[in-house]
CSV table of C-alpha atoms in Angstrom, one decimal:
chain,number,residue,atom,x,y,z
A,146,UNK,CA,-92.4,-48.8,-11.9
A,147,UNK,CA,-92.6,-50.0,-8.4
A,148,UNK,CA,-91.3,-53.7,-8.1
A,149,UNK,CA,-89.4,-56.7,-6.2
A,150,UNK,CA,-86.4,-57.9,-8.0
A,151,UNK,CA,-84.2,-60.6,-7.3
A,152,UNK,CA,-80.9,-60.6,-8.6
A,153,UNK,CA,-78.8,-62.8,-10.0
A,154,UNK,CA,-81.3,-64.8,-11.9
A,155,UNK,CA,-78.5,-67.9,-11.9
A,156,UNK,CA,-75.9,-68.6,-10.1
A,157,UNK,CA,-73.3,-71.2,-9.5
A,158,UNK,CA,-71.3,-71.8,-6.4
A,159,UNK,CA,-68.6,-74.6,-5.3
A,160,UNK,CA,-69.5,-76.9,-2.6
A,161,UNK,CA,-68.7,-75.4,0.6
A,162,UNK,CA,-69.0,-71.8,-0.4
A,163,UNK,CA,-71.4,-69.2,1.5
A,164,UNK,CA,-73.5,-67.4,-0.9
A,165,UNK,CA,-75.9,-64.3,-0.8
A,166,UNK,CA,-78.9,-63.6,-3.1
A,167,UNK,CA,-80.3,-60.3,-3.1
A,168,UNK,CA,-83.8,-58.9,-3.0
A,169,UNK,CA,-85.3,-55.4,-4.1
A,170,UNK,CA,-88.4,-53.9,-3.2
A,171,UNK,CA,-89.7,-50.4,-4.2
A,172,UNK,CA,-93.4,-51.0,-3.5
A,173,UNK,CA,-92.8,-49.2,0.4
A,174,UNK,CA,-94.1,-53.3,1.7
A,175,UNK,CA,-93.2,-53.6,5.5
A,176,UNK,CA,-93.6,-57.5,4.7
A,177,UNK,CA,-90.8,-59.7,3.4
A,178,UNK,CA,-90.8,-63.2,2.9
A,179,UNK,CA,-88.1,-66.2,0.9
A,180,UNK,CA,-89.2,-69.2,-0.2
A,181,UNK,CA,-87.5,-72.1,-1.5
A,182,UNK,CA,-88.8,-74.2,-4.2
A,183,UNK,CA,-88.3,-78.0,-5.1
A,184,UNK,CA,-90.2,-80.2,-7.8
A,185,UNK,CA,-93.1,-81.4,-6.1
A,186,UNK,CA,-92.6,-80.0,-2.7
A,187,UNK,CA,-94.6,-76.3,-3.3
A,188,UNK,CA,-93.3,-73.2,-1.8
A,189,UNK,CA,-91.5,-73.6,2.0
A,190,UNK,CA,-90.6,-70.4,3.9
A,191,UNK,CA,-87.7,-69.9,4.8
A,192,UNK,CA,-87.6,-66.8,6.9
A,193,UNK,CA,-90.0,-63.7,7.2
A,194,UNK,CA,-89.9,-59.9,8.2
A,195,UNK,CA,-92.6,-57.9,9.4
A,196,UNK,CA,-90.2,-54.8,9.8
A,197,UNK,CA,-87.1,-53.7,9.3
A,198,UNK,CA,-84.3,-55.2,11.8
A,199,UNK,CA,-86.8,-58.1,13.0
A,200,UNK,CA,-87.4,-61.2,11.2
A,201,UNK,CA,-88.4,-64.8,11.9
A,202,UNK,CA,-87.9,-68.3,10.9
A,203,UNK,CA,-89.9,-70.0,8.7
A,204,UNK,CA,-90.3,-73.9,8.0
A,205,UNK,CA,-87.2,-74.3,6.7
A,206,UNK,CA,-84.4,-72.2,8.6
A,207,UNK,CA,-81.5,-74.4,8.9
A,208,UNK,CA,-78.4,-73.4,6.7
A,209,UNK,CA,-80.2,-70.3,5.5
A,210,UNK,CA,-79.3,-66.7,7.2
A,211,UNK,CA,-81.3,-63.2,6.4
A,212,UNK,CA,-80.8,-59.5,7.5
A,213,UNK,CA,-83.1,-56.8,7.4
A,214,UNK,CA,-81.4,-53.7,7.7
A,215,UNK,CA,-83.5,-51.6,5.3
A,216,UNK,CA,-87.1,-51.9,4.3
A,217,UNK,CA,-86.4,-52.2,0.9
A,218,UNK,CA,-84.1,-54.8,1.3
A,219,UNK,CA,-83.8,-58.7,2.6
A,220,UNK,CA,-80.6,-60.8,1.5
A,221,UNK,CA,-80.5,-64.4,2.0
A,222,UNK,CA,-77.4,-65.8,2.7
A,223,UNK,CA,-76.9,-69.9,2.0
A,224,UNK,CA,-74.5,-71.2,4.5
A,225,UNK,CA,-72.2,-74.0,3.6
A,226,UNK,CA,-74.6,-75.6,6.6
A,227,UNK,CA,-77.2,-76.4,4.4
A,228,UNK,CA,-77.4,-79.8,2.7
A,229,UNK,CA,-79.0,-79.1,-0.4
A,230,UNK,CA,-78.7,-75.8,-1.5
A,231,UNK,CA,-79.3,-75.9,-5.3
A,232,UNK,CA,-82.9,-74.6,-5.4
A,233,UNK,CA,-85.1,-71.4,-7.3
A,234,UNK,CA,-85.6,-69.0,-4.3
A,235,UNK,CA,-88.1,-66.8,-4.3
A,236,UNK,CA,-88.5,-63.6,-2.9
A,237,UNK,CA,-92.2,-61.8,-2.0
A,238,UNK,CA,-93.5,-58.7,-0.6
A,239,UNK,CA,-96.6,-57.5,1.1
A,240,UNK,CA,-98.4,-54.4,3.1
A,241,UNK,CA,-98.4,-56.5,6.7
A,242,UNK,CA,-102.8,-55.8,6.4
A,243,UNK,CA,-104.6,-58.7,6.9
A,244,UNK,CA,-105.6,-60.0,3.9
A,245,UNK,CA,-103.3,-58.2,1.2
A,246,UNK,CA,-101.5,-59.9,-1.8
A,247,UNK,CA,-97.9,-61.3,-2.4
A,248,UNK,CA,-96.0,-59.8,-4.5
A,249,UNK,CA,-92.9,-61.9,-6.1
A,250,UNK,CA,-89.8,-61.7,-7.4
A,251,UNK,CA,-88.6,-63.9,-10.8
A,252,UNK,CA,-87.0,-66.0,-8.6
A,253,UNK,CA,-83.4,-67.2,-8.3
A,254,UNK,CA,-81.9,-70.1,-9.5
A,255,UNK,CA,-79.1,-71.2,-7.4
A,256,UNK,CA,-76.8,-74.4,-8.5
A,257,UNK,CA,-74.5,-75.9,-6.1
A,258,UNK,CA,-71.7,-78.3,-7.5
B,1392,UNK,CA,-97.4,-76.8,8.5
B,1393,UNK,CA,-98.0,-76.5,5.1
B,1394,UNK,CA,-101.3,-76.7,3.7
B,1395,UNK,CA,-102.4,-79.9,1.5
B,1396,UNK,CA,-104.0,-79.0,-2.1
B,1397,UNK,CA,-105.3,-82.4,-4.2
B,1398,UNK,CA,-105.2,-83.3,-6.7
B,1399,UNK,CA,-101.2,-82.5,-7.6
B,1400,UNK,CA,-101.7,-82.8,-11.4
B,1401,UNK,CA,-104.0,-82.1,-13.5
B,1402,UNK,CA,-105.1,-82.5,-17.6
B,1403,UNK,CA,-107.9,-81.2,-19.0
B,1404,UNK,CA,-108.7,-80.2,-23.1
B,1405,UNK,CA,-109.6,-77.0,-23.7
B,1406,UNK,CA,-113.2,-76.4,-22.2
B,1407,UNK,CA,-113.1,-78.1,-19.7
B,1408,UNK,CA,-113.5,-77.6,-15.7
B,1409,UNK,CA,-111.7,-78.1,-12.8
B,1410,UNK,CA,-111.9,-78.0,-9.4
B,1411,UNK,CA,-108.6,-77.5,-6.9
B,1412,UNK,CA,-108.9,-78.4,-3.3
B,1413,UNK,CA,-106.9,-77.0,-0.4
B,1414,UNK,CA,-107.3,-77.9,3.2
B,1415,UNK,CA,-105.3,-77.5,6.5
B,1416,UNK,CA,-105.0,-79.5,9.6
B,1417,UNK,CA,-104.8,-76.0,11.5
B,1418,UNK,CA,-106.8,-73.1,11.1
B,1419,UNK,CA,-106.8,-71.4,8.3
B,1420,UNK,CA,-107.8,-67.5,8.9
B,1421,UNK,CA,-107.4,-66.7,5.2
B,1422,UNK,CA,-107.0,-68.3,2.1
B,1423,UNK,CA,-104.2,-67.2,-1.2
B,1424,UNK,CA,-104.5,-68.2,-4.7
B,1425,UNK,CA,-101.7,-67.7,-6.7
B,1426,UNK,CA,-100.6,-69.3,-9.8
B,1427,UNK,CA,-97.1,-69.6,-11.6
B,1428,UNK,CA,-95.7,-70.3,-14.9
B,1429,UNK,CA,-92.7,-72.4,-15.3
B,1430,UNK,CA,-89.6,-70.5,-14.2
B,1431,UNK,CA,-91.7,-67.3,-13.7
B,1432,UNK,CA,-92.2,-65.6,-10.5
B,1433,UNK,CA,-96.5,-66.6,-9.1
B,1434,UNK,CA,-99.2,-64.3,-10.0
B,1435,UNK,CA,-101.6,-63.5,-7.3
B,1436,UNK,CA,-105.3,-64.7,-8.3
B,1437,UNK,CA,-107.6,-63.9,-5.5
B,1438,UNK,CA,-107.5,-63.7,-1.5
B,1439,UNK,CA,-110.5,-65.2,0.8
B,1440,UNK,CA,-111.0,-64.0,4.0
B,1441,UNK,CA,-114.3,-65.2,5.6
B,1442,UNK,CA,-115.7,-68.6,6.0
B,1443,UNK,CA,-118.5,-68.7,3.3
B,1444,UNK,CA,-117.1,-66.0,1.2
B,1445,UNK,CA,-117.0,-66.3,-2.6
B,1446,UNK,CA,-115.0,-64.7,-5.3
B,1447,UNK,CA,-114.2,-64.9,-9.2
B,1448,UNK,CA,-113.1,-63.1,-12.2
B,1449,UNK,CA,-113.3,-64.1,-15.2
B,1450,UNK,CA,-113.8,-68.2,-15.6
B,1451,UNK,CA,-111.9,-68.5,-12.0
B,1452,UNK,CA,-113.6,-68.1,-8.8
B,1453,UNK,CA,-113.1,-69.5,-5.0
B,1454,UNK,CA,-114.8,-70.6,-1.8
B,1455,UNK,CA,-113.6,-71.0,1.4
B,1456,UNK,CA,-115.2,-73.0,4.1
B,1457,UNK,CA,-113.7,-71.8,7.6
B,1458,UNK,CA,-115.5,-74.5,9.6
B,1459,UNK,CA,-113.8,-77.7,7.3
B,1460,UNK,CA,-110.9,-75.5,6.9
B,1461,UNK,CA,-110.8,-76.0,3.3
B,1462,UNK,CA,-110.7,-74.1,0.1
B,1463,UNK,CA,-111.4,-74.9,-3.5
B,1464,UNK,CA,-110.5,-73.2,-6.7
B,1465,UNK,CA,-113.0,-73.6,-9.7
B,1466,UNK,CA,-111.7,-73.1,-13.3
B,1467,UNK,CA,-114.3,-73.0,-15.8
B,1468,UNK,CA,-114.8,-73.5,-19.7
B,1469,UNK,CA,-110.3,-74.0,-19.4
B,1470,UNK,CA,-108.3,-71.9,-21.8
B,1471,UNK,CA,-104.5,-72.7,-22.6
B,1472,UNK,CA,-103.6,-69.7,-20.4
B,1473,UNK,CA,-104.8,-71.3,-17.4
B,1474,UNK,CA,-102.1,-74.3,-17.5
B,1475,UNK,CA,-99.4,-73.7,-14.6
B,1476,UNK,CA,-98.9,-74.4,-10.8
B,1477,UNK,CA,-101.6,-73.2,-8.7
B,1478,UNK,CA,-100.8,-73.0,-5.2
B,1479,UNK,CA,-103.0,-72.1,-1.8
B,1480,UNK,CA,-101.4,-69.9,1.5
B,1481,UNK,CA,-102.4,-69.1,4.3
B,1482,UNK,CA,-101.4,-65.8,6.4
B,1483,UNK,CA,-101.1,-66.2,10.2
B,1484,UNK,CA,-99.4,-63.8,12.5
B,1485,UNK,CA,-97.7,-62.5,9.1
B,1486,UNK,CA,-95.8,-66.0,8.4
B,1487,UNK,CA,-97.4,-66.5,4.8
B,1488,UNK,CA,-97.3,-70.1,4.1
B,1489,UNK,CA,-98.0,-72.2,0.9
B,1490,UNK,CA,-99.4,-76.0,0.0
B,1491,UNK,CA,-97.4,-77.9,-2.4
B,1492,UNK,CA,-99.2,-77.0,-5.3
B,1493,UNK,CA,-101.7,-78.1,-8.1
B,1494,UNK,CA,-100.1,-78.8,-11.7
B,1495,UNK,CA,-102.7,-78.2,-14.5
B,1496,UNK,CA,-102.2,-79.1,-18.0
B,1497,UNK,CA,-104.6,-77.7,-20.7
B,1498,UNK,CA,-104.5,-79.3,-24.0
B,1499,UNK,CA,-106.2,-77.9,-27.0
């Protein structure tokens, strides 16, 4: 079954620490997008990719780096530059057509301490 | 920018409507509904495209008025399934942006 999986679901780093989240796509989307998530605050880009080895940044950049080496994959690395890292992250997909759906991954929690 | 949806929470019993508003100080050249369950990833509702255009399924359905940029979602006769976090986006130049989201609560 074609997909877009984030992986871990949780995870816990120490202060100070880089850390990488992963994101899978089989669904053949030319489109890839992360999003962070706060109570209250919606869902803030981060970066996005229209193809592979190109990608922008989003609202949110700072502290957050990305690679897009393959189609079916986008990692997000959290930088010990960024403030306030602990978060749910989202990963999404999409066909770059005007007017085509999202599709998401169930997210990672990330926890800082 | 990200786009501003009103009211942020929402409670309603069982039956009853609702109405979810989106709007943008920019243009908005198309308009996402998507709506998530607590700690689950959003589930893509419906995608407007024109100014004037309508669409539904179900008890949910959407307008989208290009000249006010705004949108509004319409949930009708509410059933327990529809509680979550509805959120609006908008798609520009492929950065996909989202509002802050709409809380609804449905109580039997």
């Amino acid at each position: 079954d074609g997909g877009i999986t984030q992986s871990p679901k949780y995870l816990f780093r120490k202060e100070g620490q880089n850390v990488t989240l992963s994101c899978e796509q089989n669904l053949n989307h030319d489109a890839m997008y992360w999003y962070r998530q706060d109570p209250g605050q919606g869902l803030r880009l981060i970066y996005y990719s229209q193809i592979v080895n190109d990608f922008q940044k989003g609202d949110i950049a700072e502290g957050y780096s990305v690679s897009r080496e393959k189609k079916e994959s986008f990692p997000l690395t959290v930088t010990s530059a960024q403030k306030n890292p602990t978060a749910f992250y989202l990963c999404a997909s999409s066909i770059t057509s005007p007017g085509t759906e999202a599709f998401f991954g169930q997210g990672t929690r990330l926890t800082v301490v | 920018q990200q786009p501003v949806q009103s009211p942020q929470a929402v409670i309603l019993r069982e039956g009853e409507d609702a109405v979810i508003n989106c709007s943008s100080s920019k243009a908005l050249y198309s308009v996402h509904w998507y709506r998530q369950k607590h700690g689950e990833a959003p589930v893509f509702l419906m995608i407007l495209l024109k100014g004037g255009e309508q669409k539904g399924h179900d008890k949910i359905s959407a307008s989208f008025n290009e000249k006010k940029q705004q949108s509004s979602l319409y949930l009708t006769a509410s059933q327990l399934s529809y509680s979550g976090t509805y959120f609006c986006g908008t798609a520009n130049t492929g950065k996909l942006i989202f509002g802050q989201g709409t809380t609804l609560q449905v109580k039997p």
